[in-house]
Every structure is written in structure tokens, then in C-alpha cells.
Coordinates of C-alpha atoms in Angstrom, one line a residue:
Chain A
X1 CA 13.0 60.1 131.7
X2 CA 15.0 63.3 131.3
X3 CA 18.4 63.4 132.9
X4 CA 18.9 66.3 135.3
X5 CA 21.8 68.6 134.6
X6 CA 23.3 70.2 137.6
X7 CA 24.3 73.7 136.7
X8 CA 25.9 75.5 139.6
X9 CA 26.0 79.3 140.1
X10 CA 29.4 80.8 139.2
X11 CA 29.9 81.9 142.8
X12 CA 29.6 78.4 144.1
X13 CA 32.0 77.2 141.4
X14 CA 34.4 79.9 142.5
X15 CA 34.0 78.9 146.2
X16 CA 34.7 75.3 145.2
X17 CA 37.8 76.2 143.3
X18 CA 39.1 78.4 146.1
X19 CA 38.5 75.7 148.7
X20 CA 40.2 72.9 146.8
X21 CA 43.1 75.2 145.7
X22 CA 43.6 76.2 149.4
X23 CA 43.5 72.6 150.5
X24 CA 46.2 71.5 148.0
X25 CA 48.3 74.6 148.6
X26 CA 48.0 74.2 152.4
X27 CA 49.0 70.6 152.3
X28 CA 52.0 71.4 150.1
X29 CA 53.0 74.2 152.3
X30 CA 53.1 72.0 155.4
X31 CA 54.5 68.9 153.8
X32 CA 58.2 69.5 154.5
X33 CA 57.5 70.2 158.2
X34 CA 55.8 66.8 158.7
X35 CA 57.6 64.1 157.0
X36 CA 55.8 61.4 158.9
X37 CA 56.8 57.8 158.0
X38 CA 53.4 56.3 158.7
X39 CA 51.6 58.1 156.0
X40 CA 47.8 57.8 156.2
X41 CA 47.8 55.7 159.3
X42 CA 46.8 56.3 162.8
X43 CA 50.4 56.9 163.7
X44 CA 50.6 60.0 161.5
X45 CA 51.5 62.9 163.8
X46 CA 48.4 64.9 164.6
X47 CA 49.9 68.3 164.0
X48 CA 52.9 69.7 162.2
X49 CA 54.2 70.9 165.6
X50 CA 54.2 67.3 166.9
X51 CA 55.9 66.1 163.8
X52 CA 58.5 68.7 163.5
X53 CA 61.5 69.0 165.7
X54 CA 61.5 71.8 168.3
X55 CA 63.9 74.0 166.4
X56 CA 61.8 73.6 163.3
X57 CA 58.8 74.8 165.2
X58 CA 60.5 78.1 165.9
X59 CA 61.9 78.7 162.5
X60 CA 60.3 78.6 159.1
X61 CA 60.8 75.4 157.3
X62 CA 62.5 75.7 153.9
X63 CA 60.2 75.4 151.0
X64 CA 59.9 72.0 149.5
X65 CA 62.6 71.4 146.9
X66 CA 64.2 68.3 145.6
X67 CA 67.5 67.2 147.0
X68 CA 70.1 67.7 144.4
X69 CA 71.8 64.5 143.4
X70 CA 75.6 64.7 144.0
X71 CA 78.0 65.4 141.2
X72 CA 75.3 67.2 139.2
X73 CA 73.8 63.8 138.3
X74 CA 76.9 62.5 136.6
X75 CA 76.7 58.8 137.5
X76 CA 79.8 57.1 136.3
X77 CA 83.2 57.9 137.8
X78 CA 86.7 56.7 137.1
X79 CA 89.3 58.1 139.5
X80 CA 93.0 57.6 140.2
X81 CA 94.0 57.3 143.8
X82 CA 97.2 58.2 145.5
X83 CA 97.3 56.7 149.0
X84 CA 99.5 56.8 152.1
X85 CA 98.8 54.3 154.8
X86 CA 100.6 53.0 157.8
X87 CA 100.3 49.5 159.2
X88 CA 98.5 49.1 162.5
X89 CA 99.7 46.5 164.9
X90 CA 102.2 43.8 164.2
X91 CA 102.3 40.1 163.4
X92 CA 103.3 38.0 166.4
X93 CA 105.5 40.9 167.4
X94 CA 107.0 41.3 164.0
X95 CA 106.6 44.8 162.6
X96 CA 105.7 45.0 158.9
X97 CA 104.9 48.0 156.8
X98 CA 103.3 46.6 153.6
X99 CA 101.4 49.8 152.7
X100 CA 103.2 53.2 152.8
X101 CA 102.7 54.9 149.4
X102 CA 100.3 53.4 146.9
X103 CA 98.5 54.1 143.7
X104 CA 95.3 52.7 142.3
X105 CA 92.0 53.2 140.4
X106 CA 88.4 53.1 141.3
X107 CA 85.3 52.9 139.1
X108 CA 81.9 53.6 140.5
X109 CA 78.3 54.1 139.6
X110 CA 76.3 56.6 141.7
X111 CA 72.5 56.3 142.1
X112 CA 70.5 59.5 142.1
X113 CA 70.1 59.4 145.9
X114 CA 73.9 59.4 146.3
X115 CA 74.6 55.8 147.1
X116 CA 77.3 54.4 144.9
X117 CA 78.9 51.1 144.1
X118 CA 82.4 50.6 142.9
X119 CA 85.4 48.4 142.2
X120 CA 88.9 49.4 143.3
X121 CA 92.4 48.2 143.2
X122 CA 95.6 49.7 144.8
X123 CA 99.2 48.7 144.7
X124 CA 101.5 49.7 147.6
X125 CA 105.2 50.0 147.5
X126 CA 105.6 48.9 151.2
X127 CA 108.9 49.3 153.0
X128 CA 111.6 47.4 154.9
X129 CA 111.5 47.5 158.7
X130 CA 114.9 46.8 160.4
X131 CA 114.3 45.3 163.8
X132 CA 115.4 42.8 166.3
X133 CA 112.6 40.3 166.5
X134 CA 111.8 38.7 169.8
X135 CA 109.3 35.8 169.4
X136 CA 106.8 35.8 172.2
X137 CA 107.5 33.4 175.1
X138 CA 111.1 32.7 173.8
X139 CA 114.6 33.9 174.6
X140 CA 115.4 34.2 170.9
X141 CA 116.6 37.5 169.4
X142 CA 116.9 37.8 165.7
X143 CA 117.9 40.8 163.6
X144 CA 115.8 41.0 160.5
X145 CA 115.1 43.3 157.6
X146 CA 111.4 42.6 157.2
X147 CA 110.5 43.8 153.7
X148 CA 106.8 43.6 152.7
X149 CA 104.4 45.1 150.2
X150 CA 100.7 44.7 149.5
X151 CA 98.1 45.0 146.8
X152 CA 94.4 45.3 147.5
X153 CA 91.4 45.0 145.3
X154 CA 87.7 44.7 146.0
X155 CA 84.2 46.1 145.8
X156 CA 83.1 49.2 147.6
X157 CA 79.9 50.9 148.5
X158 CA 79.5 54.5 149.6
X159 CA 77.2 57.5 150.0
X160 CA 77.9 60.9 148.6
X161 CA 75.9 63.9 149.8
X162 CA 76.2 67.3 148.2
X163 CA 76.6 70.0 150.9
X164 CA 77.1 73.4 149.2
X165 CA 80.1 73.3 146.9
X166 CA 81.5 70.0 148.2
X167 CA 80.4 66.4 148.6
X168 CA 80.6 64.5 151.9
X169 CA 81.5 60.9 151.3
X170 CA 81.0 57.7 153.4
X171 CA 82.7 54.6 152.1
X172 CA 83.1 50.9 152.9
X173 CA 84.9 48.2 151.0
X174 CA 85.4 44.5 151.1
X175 CA 88.1 42.8 149.2
X176 CA 91.3 40.9 149.1
X177 CA 94.8 41.8 150.2
X178 CA 97.8 40.2 148.7
X179 CA 100.8 40.4 151.0
X180 CA 104.3 39.7 149.7
X181 CA 107.3 39.5 152.1
X182 CA 111.0 38.9 152.0
X183 CA 112.9 38.5 155.3
X184 CA 116.3 37.8 153.6
X185 CA 118.5 34.9 154.6
X186 CA 117.6 34.1 158.1
X187 CA 117.9 30.5 159.3
X188 CA 114.3 29.7 160.0
X189 CA 111.6 27.5 158.4
X190 CA 108.9 29.6 160.0
X191 CA 109.4 33.1 161.3
X192 CA 106.5 35.0 163.1
X193 CA 104.1 32.6 161.4
X194 CA 105.6 33.2 157.9
X195 CA 107.0 30.4 155.9
X196 CA 109.2 30.3 153.8
X197 CA 111.2 33.5 154.3
X198 CA 109.9 35.1 151.2
X199 CA 106.5 34.5 149.7
X200 CA 103.0 35.8 149.5
X201 CA 99.6 35.1 150.9
X202 CA 96.1 36.4 150.3
X203 CA 93.7 37.6 153.0
X204 CA 90.4 39.5 153.2
X205 CA 90.0 43.1 154.3
X206 CA 87.2 45.4 155.3
X207 CA 87.6 49.2 154.7
X208 CA 85.7 52.0 156.3
X209 CA 86.2 55.7 155.7
X210 CA 85.0 59.1 155.0
X211 CA 86.0 62.0 152.8
X212 CA 85.3 65.3 151.2
X213 CA 85.1 65.7 147.4
X214 CA 85.3 68.9 145.4
X215 CA 83.4 68.5 142.1
X216 CA 85.0 70.6 139.3
X217 CA 82.6 70.2 136.5
X218 CA 83.1 66.7 135.1
X219 CA 86.2 66.3 137.3
X220 CA 86.4 65.6 140.9
X221 CA 89.2 66.1 143.5
X222 CA 88.8 64.4 146.8
X223 CA 90.5 63.6 150.1
X224 CA 89.5 60.4 152.0
X225 CA 90.6 58.9 155.2
X226 CA 90.2 55.2 155.7
X227 CA 90.8 52.4 158.2
X228 CA 91.5 48.8 157.0
X229 CA 90.8 45.7 159.0
X230 CA 92.4 42.5 157.9
X231 CA 90.9 39.1 158.7
X232 CA 94.2 37.2 158.4
X233 CA 96.4 37.5 161.5
X234 CA 99.4 37.5 159.2
X235 CA 98.5 40.7 157.5
X236 CA 98.5 43.9 159.5
X237 CA 95.6 46.3 159.2
X238 CA 96.2 49.9 158.2
X239 CA 94.9 53.4 158.2
X240 CA 95.7 56.3 156.0
X241 CA 94.6 59.0 153.6
X242 CA 93.9 59.0 150.0
X243 CA 93.9 61.7 147.3
X244 CA 91.3 61.1 144.6
X245 CA 91.4 62.7 141.2
X246 CA 89.3 61.6 138.3
X247 CA 86.4 62.3 136.0
X248 CA 82.6 61.7 135.8
X249 CA 80.2 61.0 133.0
Chain B
X1 CA 13.0 71.8 145.7
X2 CA 14.2 72.1 142.2
X3 CA 17.2 70.4 140.9
X4 CA 19.0 73.7 140.7
X5 CA 18.3 74.5 144.4
X6 CA 19.3 71.0 145.4
X7 CA 22.6 71.3 143.5
X8 CA 23.3 74.7 145.1
X9 CA 22.7 73.4 148.6
X10 CA 24.8 70.4 148.0
X11 CA 27.6 72.5 146.7
X12 CA 27.4 74.8 149.7
X13 CA 27.4 71.8 152.0
X14 CA 30.4 70.3 150.3
X15 CA 32.2 73.6 150.3
X16 CA 31.4 74.1 154.0
X17 CA 32.6 70.6 154.9
X18 CA 35.7 71.2 152.8
X19 CA 36.4 74.5 154.6
X20 CA 36.0 72.9 158.0
X21 CA 38.1 70.0 157.0
X22 CA 40.8 72.3 155.7
X23 CA 41.6 73.3 159.2
X24 CA 42.4 69.7 160.1
X25 CA 43.8 68.8 156.8
X26 CA 46.4 71.6 157.0
X27 CA 47.6 70.0 160.2
X28 CA 46.9 66.3 160.0
X29 CA 46.9 65.6 156.3
X30 CA 50.0 67.2 154.8
X31 CA 51.9 64.0 154.9
X32 CA 49.0 62.2 153.4
X33 CA 48.6 64.8 150.7
X34 CA 52.3 64.6 150.0
X35 CA 52.6 60.9 150.2
X36 CA 52.7 60.4 146.5
X37 CA 55.5 62.9 146.1
X38 CA 59.0 61.4 145.4
X39 CA 61.2 61.2 148.5
X40 CA 63.5 63.8 147.2
X41 CA 60.7 66.3 146.9
X42 CA 59.8 66.2 150.6
X43 CA 63.0 67.8 151.7
X44 CA 63.0 66.6 155.3
X45 CA 65.8 67.7 157.7
X46 CA 68.0 65.7 160.0
X47 CA 66.8 67.9 162.9
X48 CA 63.2 66.9 162.5
X49 CA 61.9 64.7 165.2
X50 CA 61.4 61.5 163.3
X51 CA 65.0 61.8 162.0
X52 CA 66.8 62.5 165.2
X53 CA 69.5 60.2 166.5
X54 CA 68.1 58.0 169.2
X55 CA 71.5 56.5 170.2
X56 CA 73.1 58.3 173.2
X57 CA 70.4 60.9 173.3
X58 CA 67.1 61.5 175.0
X59 CA 65.2 61.1 171.8
X60 CA 63.1 58.0 171.0
X61 CA 61.3 56.6 167.9
X62 CA 57.9 58.0 167.3
X63 CA 54.9 55.8 167.8
X64 CA 54.7 53.1 165.2
X65 CA 58.2 53.8 163.9
X66 CA 60.6 50.9 163.7
X67 CA 64.3 51.0 163.2
X68 CA 66.9 48.4 162.1
X69 CA 70.4 49.4 162.7
X70 CA 73.6 47.6 161.7
X71 CA 77.0 48.7 163.1
X72 CA 80.5 47.4 162.9
X73 CA 83.4 47.8 165.3
X74 CA 81.5 49.1 168.2
X75 CA 83.4 49.2 171.4
X76 CA 80.6 49.5 174.0
X77 CA 79.3 46.3 175.6
X78 CA 76.0 46.8 173.8
X79 CA 77.6 47.1 170.4
X80 CA 80.7 45.0 170.8
X81 CA 82.3 44.4 167.4
X82 CA 79.0 44.2 165.5
X83 CA 75.3 44.7 166.2
X84 CA 72.1 44.3 164.3
X85 CA 69.5 46.1 166.5
X86 CA 65.8 46.3 166.0
X87 CA 63.9 49.0 167.8
X88 CA 60.3 50.1 167.8
X89 CA 58.5 53.1 169.1
X90 CA 55.4 52.3 171.2
X91 CA 54.2 55.8 171.8
X92 CA 54.1 57.8 175.0
X93 CA 57.9 58.2 174.6
X94 CA 58.5 54.5 175.0
X95 CA 60.9 52.5 172.8
X96 CA 61.8 48.9 173.0
X97 CA 64.6 47.1 171.2
X98 CA 66.6 43.9 170.8
X99 CA 70.1 43.3 169.5
X100 CA 69.9 40.5 167.0
X101 CA 73.5 40.2 166.0
X102 CA 74.5 39.7 169.6
X103 CA 72.1 36.9 169.9
X104 CA 74.0 35.2 167.1
X105 CA 77.3 35.8 168.8
X106 CA 76.5 34.8 172.4
X107 CA 75.2 38.0 173.8
X108 CA 71.5 38.4 174.4
X109 CA 70.6 42.1 174.5
X110 CA 67.3 43.8 175.0
X111 CA 66.7 47.5 175.6
X112 CA 64.0 49.9 176.8
X113 CA 63.9 53.6 176.8
X114 CA 61.3 56.0 178.2
X115 CA 61.4 59.7 177.3
X116 CA 59.6 61.2 180.3
X117 CA 60.1 64.8 179.4
X118 CA 59.6 66.1 175.9
X119 CA 59.9 69.8 175.8
X120 CA 61.2 72.0 173.0
X121 CA 64.1 73.1 175.1
X122 CA 64.8 69.8 176.9
X123 CA 64.1 66.1 176.5
X124 CA 64.9 63.6 179.2
X125 CA 64.9 59.9 178.9
X126 CA 65.7 56.9 181.1
X127 CA 67.1 53.8 179.4
X128 CA 67.9 50.3 180.4
X129 CA 69.6 47.7 178.2
X130 CA 70.4 44.5 180.1
X131 CA 72.4 41.8 178.4
X132 CA 73.7 38.3 179.0
X133 CA 76.8 37.1 177.3
X134 CA 77.9 33.5 177.2
X135 CA 81.5 33.1 176.0
X136 CA 81.1 29.6 174.8
X137 CA 78.4 30.6 172.3
X138 CA 80.6 33.2 170.7
X139 CA 81.9 32.4 167.2
X140 CA 83.5 35.7 166.2
X141 CA 87.3 35.1 166.6
X142 CA 88.3 38.3 168.4
X143 CA 85.3 38.2 170.7
X144 CA 86.1 34.6 171.5
X145 CA 89.5 35.6 172.7
X146 CA 87.8 38.4 174.7
X147 CA 85.2 36.3 176.4
X148 CA 86.7 32.9 176.5
X149 CA 85.2 30.9 179.4
X150 CA 83.3 33.9 180.6
X151 CA 79.6 34.6 181.3
X152 CA 78.7 38.3 181.6
X153 CA 75.6 39.9 183.0
X154 CA 75.4 43.5 181.8
X155 CA 73.1 46.0 183.5
X156 CA 73.5 49.5 182.1
X157 CA 71.1 52.2 183.2
X158 CA 71.3 55.8 182.2
X159 CA 69.4 59.1 182.1
X160 CA 70.0 61.2 179.1
X161 CA 69.2 64.9 178.5
X162 CA 69.1 66.4 175.1
X163 CA 68.5 70.0 174.1
X164 CA 68.7 72.2 171.1
X165 CA 70.4 75.3 172.3
X166 CA 70.4 76.7 168.8
X167 CA 68.5 75.5 165.7
X168 CA 71.7 73.8 164.5
X169 CA 73.3 72.9 167.8
X170 CA 72.3 70.0 170.0
X171 CA 73.8 69.2 173.4
X172 CA 73.4 65.8 175.0
X173 CA 74.4 64.7 178.4
X174 CA 74.0 61.2 179.8
X175 CA 74.6 60.1 183.3
X176 CA 74.8 56.4 183.7
X177 CA 75.9 53.4 185.7
X178 CA 76.9 50.1 184.2
X179 CA 77.3 47.0 186.2
X180 CA 78.9 44.1 184.4
X181 CA 79.4 41.0 186.4
X182 CA 81.7 38.3 185.1
X183 CA 81.4 34.7 186.1
X184 CA 83.5 31.8 185.0
X185 CA 87.1 30.8 184.9
X186 CA 89.3 33.8 184.2
X187 CA 93.0 34.3 184.1
X188 CA 94.0 37.3 186.1
X189 CA 95.2 38.9 182.9
X190 CA 92.1 37.9 180.9
X191 CA 91.4 40.2 178.1
X192 CA 87.8 40.7 179.3
X193 CA 89.3 42.4 182.3
X194 CA 91.8 44.5 180.3
X195 CA 89.0 45.6 178.0
X196 CA 86.9 46.7 181.0
X197 CA 84.1 44.3 180.1
X198 CA 83.7 43.3 183.7
X199 CA 83.4 46.7 185.1
X200 CA 81.3 48.8 187.4
X201 CA 81.3 52.2 186.1
X202 CA 79.6 55.5 186.8
X203 CA 80.0 57.8 183.9
X204 CA 79.1 61.1 182.2
X205 CA 78.7 61.1 178.4
X206 CA 78.6 64.6 177.0
X207 CA 78.0 65.1 173.3
X208 CA 77.9 68.1 171.0
X209 CA 76.0 67.6 167.8
X210 CA 76.4 70.3 165.2
X211 CA 73.7 70.0 162.5
X212 CA 75.7 72.0 160.0
X213 CA 73.9 70.8 157.0
X214 CA 70.3 70.1 156.1
X215 CA 70.9 66.3 156.1
X216 CA 74.2 65.9 157.9
X217 CA 75.5 66.4 161.4
X218 CA 79.0 66.4 163.0
X219 CA 79.1 64.7 166.4
X220 CA 81.8 65.2 169.1
X221 CA 81.4 63.0 172.1
X222 CA 83.2 61.6 175.1
X223 CA 82.6 59.1 177.8
X224 CA 84.0 60.4 181.0
X225 CA 84.0 57.7 183.7
X226 CA 84.0 59.2 187.2
X227 CA 84.4 55.8 188.8
X228 CA 85.5 52.5 187.3
X229 CA 86.3 49.3 189.0
X230 CA 87.1 45.8 187.7
X231 CA 87.8 42.6 189.5
X232 CA 91.2 42.4 191.1
X233 CA 93.3 39.3 190.5
X234 CA 92.1 37.8 193.7
X235 CA 88.6 38.2 192.6
X236 CA 88.7 35.8 189.8
X237 CA 89.0 32.1 189.5
X238 CA 91.7 30.2 187.7
X239 CA 91.5 26.7 186.2
X240 CA 94.7 24.8 187.0
X241 CA 96.0 22.2 184.6
X242 CA 94.7 19.4 186.7
X243 CA 91.2 20.8 186.4
X244 CA 91.0 22.3 189.9
X245 CA 89.5 25.7 190.0
X246 CA 91.3 28.0 192.4
X247 CA 91.0 31.6 193.6
X248 CA 88.0 33.7 193.4
X249 CA 87.5 34.2 197.1
X250 CA 89.4 37.4 197.8
X251 CA 86.6 39.6 196.6
X252 CA 88.7 42.6 195.9
X253 CA 88.3 45.1 193.1
X254 CA 90.6 47.6 191.8
X255 CA 89.7 51.1 190.6
X256 CA 90.9 52.3 187.2
X257 CA 92.0 55.9 186.7
X258 CA 90.3 58.1 184.2
X259 CA 93.3 57.8 181.9
X260 CA 92.6 54.1 181.4
X261 CA 88.9 54.4 180.8
X262 CA 88.0 57.5 178.8
X263 CA 86.6 57.3 175.4
X264 CA 86.5 60.1 172.8
X265 CA 84.6 60.0 169.6
X266 CA 84.3 62.2 166.5
X267 CA 81.6 61.3 163.9
X268 CA 79.3 62.3 161.2
X269 CA 75.7 61.2 160.6
X270 CA 73.7 61.8 157.4
X271 CA 70.3 61.1 156.1
X272 CA 70.3 59.3 152.8
X273 CA 66.6 59.9 152.5
X274 CA 63.7 59.9 155.0
X275 CA 64.2 56.2 155.7
X276 CA 67.9 55.6 155.6
X277 CA 70.8 57.0 157.7
X278 CA 74.5 56.4 157.8
X279 CA 77.0 57.2 160.5
X280 CA 80.7 56.9 160.8
X281 CA 82.6 57.6 164.0
X282 CA 86.2 57.5 165.1
X283 CA 86.5 56.1 168.6
X284 CA 89.7 56.8 170.6
X285 CA 90.8 55.5 173.9
X286 CA 92.6 52.8 175.9
X287 CA 89.6 50.5 175.7
X288 CA 89.5 50.8 171.9
X289 CA 93.1 49.6 171.9
X290 CA 92.2 46.5 174.0
X291 CA 89.2 45.6 172.0
X292 CA 90.2 46.4 168.4
X293 CA 94.0 46.5 168.7
X294 CA 94.5 50.1 167.8
X295 CA 94.1 53.3 169.8
X296 CA 91.8 54.8 167.2
X297 CA 89.2 52.7 165.3
X298 CA 86.1 53.7 163.4
X299 CA 82.6 52.5 164.0
X300 CA 80.3 52.5 161.0
X301 CA 76.6 52.2 161.2
X302 CA 73.6 52.1 158.9
X303 CA 70.0 52.6 160.0
X304 CA 66.7 52.1 158.3
X305 CA 63.5 53.6 159.8
X306 CA 60.1 52.6 158.7

């Protein structure tokens, strides 16, 4: 039995090619306007108009192009940080300022989608707060120079998004805070929950923040704002700003 | 019919079917055709419908879309301290949700939202998110202090309107009423009262969302209570040292001025890719001070949509 060879007229082949090319091109053209999540299911929006947001209906959608990874794809970063933070709240009515100016380092690895993971550490000089302490529910008044300082270290996660020449940054961190205090020679065994009158303790903190980074080739210069929650009632939380300067590989 | 003729007819038939299908495929299949492309190549925008913020707007999840949202340091009754919410779009503008973190912390919270008008220039939605909070089930320390000995029934209902007045500028306005009834043994200075978690409040919540970037938006919002009342001291019960419960019969309420109840927020929301979103928001107001301990506190949220 002889096999039948299907030889098509050139016009039909051309029609085929045009049709398939049109199909592919058409699909590609509309793809950005309809980024449906349920691809290939019954829940896929029926039309680009239904899938796209109203403003996108009225304006041409930008041609499909990859999202640029932040920092030109340089994934490893090592930055120095200079921070100023103020303590929020007090400890049983005792005002402490364990943060103030601080310096530190952060190393991070950035994924192509902009999510990064890092390790950080900062040491704060703290300051002394002169005050007359009035323990709650007592008649006691005690003048005290409450000196305190803190060091923090932990792991952070963030997200960097390139927007034009700068990078928007989200960040969160979880770590430990070491608080050291010295209240001088006051005649108490326990004072505002602290005992003895000079010592240190460790608590956990949770940081949240946002910032803007200016990439300068392999260098980066950034400004971040952050808010710190402390889980220990003996360590005040804080909020402040951080200058970031470092390099990327 | 020769083999050549048969092949020509078959080719014509296929070409015709392909051409007819093209009209549909150009509309319905682009996502399918593009489904194998890497996420980065799809270049979706934050202003596209499946990516819009459904919180505090009239927008809802599309049919079949699900969202899991995690947030920390929320200051509304629905997001108090932390929330892990699951929401699902049922189609026809209906979305249902449940707050899982609250279930673990003593507050049971479900939500429903119906977008009854979906026009290019205006969307309107009605939402209802009842919750029950049982203070004795709460294990998170600050929330324990807030709701010690208290049971709360929370009935918030609101109508939200959202509109894109410009391609990059979205305006939202919600009008809502929240009735939170507190039961149990309360001190007259209980934190739950100070933090206005036992309130009846009629409020407006305007928001301006500037979609300044392809994947990021800046959000400026406020909650402007037009009327807020909380139980007055005579309206609560007090447990005396001998175990006798006293008070709670006066039935009075006191009205709080706007200066004690407003809430301002400034935030930023970004798409990481078409499935993941991140948001950070600085909340400011007297209530933030009572709940978190500082006048300004951030709320950070992460959302996955699938």
C-alpha cells in the first residue's frame, strides 16, 4: 500500500502561516491587558475589557516587557547604617532613651523578583535621662539619672522595587535587643522593674519600615524609616530613620 | 475525491476554523497563550482589576480568585493587632472571607462584600463583617489587657464607592456604621472603652490612592467619625472584691468628639508579582495611642492572591 503524501498548494500554506502567526501575535498583544490568575479555567475573564481595569480600557496598555530586577540584578549587598531613633513610651513610668545615635551593618541577598533576606546588627549610644521618677500607685519621688543604651541584631526580610532611578523598599525584621542600664547609686533593690541598679537584659523586637534607595552603580545610598516593637515590657520600643550606604555585587 | 483535493479542503477548513477562533482567542485566550511566559514577562499593572486593593474600597476579588492576607498591628476591630484573613471571590461581585488569626486569639470574624455597581467610572459595594470576641480566649498579651473579662459583638456595615478619576488617581469613599456591644464585667476605665472598642460609630472614610508607578501606589486615608458613643461609666458593671457584680443599670452613653476618634493613615502598596502584594501604612490618631501605645504606628500587610 502506498502512503499518501499531502502536498498543499502554496496559497493554502501561506494562509496557514498567516493565520497561526496572527493568532500568536494577537495573543501576545493582549497578554498584558489580561493577567488572569485562573489561566485556562472557566474563571478566565471572557474578554480583555472584563479583565482589565477601567482606566486600562481607556488607555493603551504598555507593551509586554520584563520587570527589571532592582539594583541591576546585583544580588549581594553589604551596607553600613547610621541610625537615629527615639524611644517610644516608658517603662513603668520611667523614661529611658537607649537608642539615639547608632551605627551598624546589614548584609542581604536579593532575589530577582526583589524580595531580599538579610542579617543586621546595630549598636546605639543611648543617653541619660534626668528625671524625677514617680512609681505608679505610690507617693515616692526619686530623682534619677537613667542611663541606658542598646544593641540590636537579627534577621530581616524586605522587598525592593525599582521605580525609575530609585528603589522603593519595604522591610521587616525580627531579632534580639540587648538593653544595658545604669541608674547610679539609688537606694533600691528594684526600680521600675529593673534590678539591680545597673545591668543588662535581652528581649525580642519586631521592626517594620520603608525607605527609598538610590542605586549608584555598584553602590547604594538609602534612607529608611522604621518602627520597632519590643516584646519585653522592660525595653521601650522606638522609631527613627536610618541612612544606608554600601555596595552590591 | 483525490488525496490532493481532500488535503486542500482540510486545509481550508482548518484555516477557516482558525480564523473564526482567532476572534475569540484574541479575547479569551491571551492569558492562556501567555500562561507559559515567566511572571516577569506579563507586565501586569497594579491598576488592573485583579490586582486592585479590596480593602477599604468597592473592589472585590474576581470570580474564583482567593486571597490570603496577613497583617500586623492593625488598629481596627477587624484587624486588631494581627490578622490572617482568607477571602474568596464567588463571582457576580460577591466576596466572602474569614479572619483566621482572630479565631486563634478569641475573635471570630467573617465578612461578606457585594459589589452591586461595577462601572468604569464608579464601583459601589456593600460589606458586612460581623465578629464575636471572647476576652477569656485571647492569649496575645496586649489584647488580653484590652479585652479582659469582656465579650464583644461587632457589627460593622458599610457602603464603599470607588472611582478612577484619572488613570493614575483613585478616589474611595466609604460610609459606615459600626455597632460594637460589650458585655461582661468592666471597670469604668477599662481599656476596651478607652480604645473605643465598645463603640457605636457612624463614619466617613475617604481615601486618595495615587497609582504613581506601574506596580506601586501611595495611599492617603482618613476615618472621620461623625458620631461616636461609648458606654458611660454607669453603663458598665463592676465586679467587687466580694464577687458581687454592681452597676450596669444606668444605661447611659457618652459621645466622643472627633478629636478623640479620628484616624489618619499614609501608606504604600506594591505588587511583588501578579500573585503577591505588600503594604505598609502609618496610622495616626488617639485610638492608635490607646491600642498600640504610641500616637503613630505602622501596619504592615502581605497578601497572596491565587
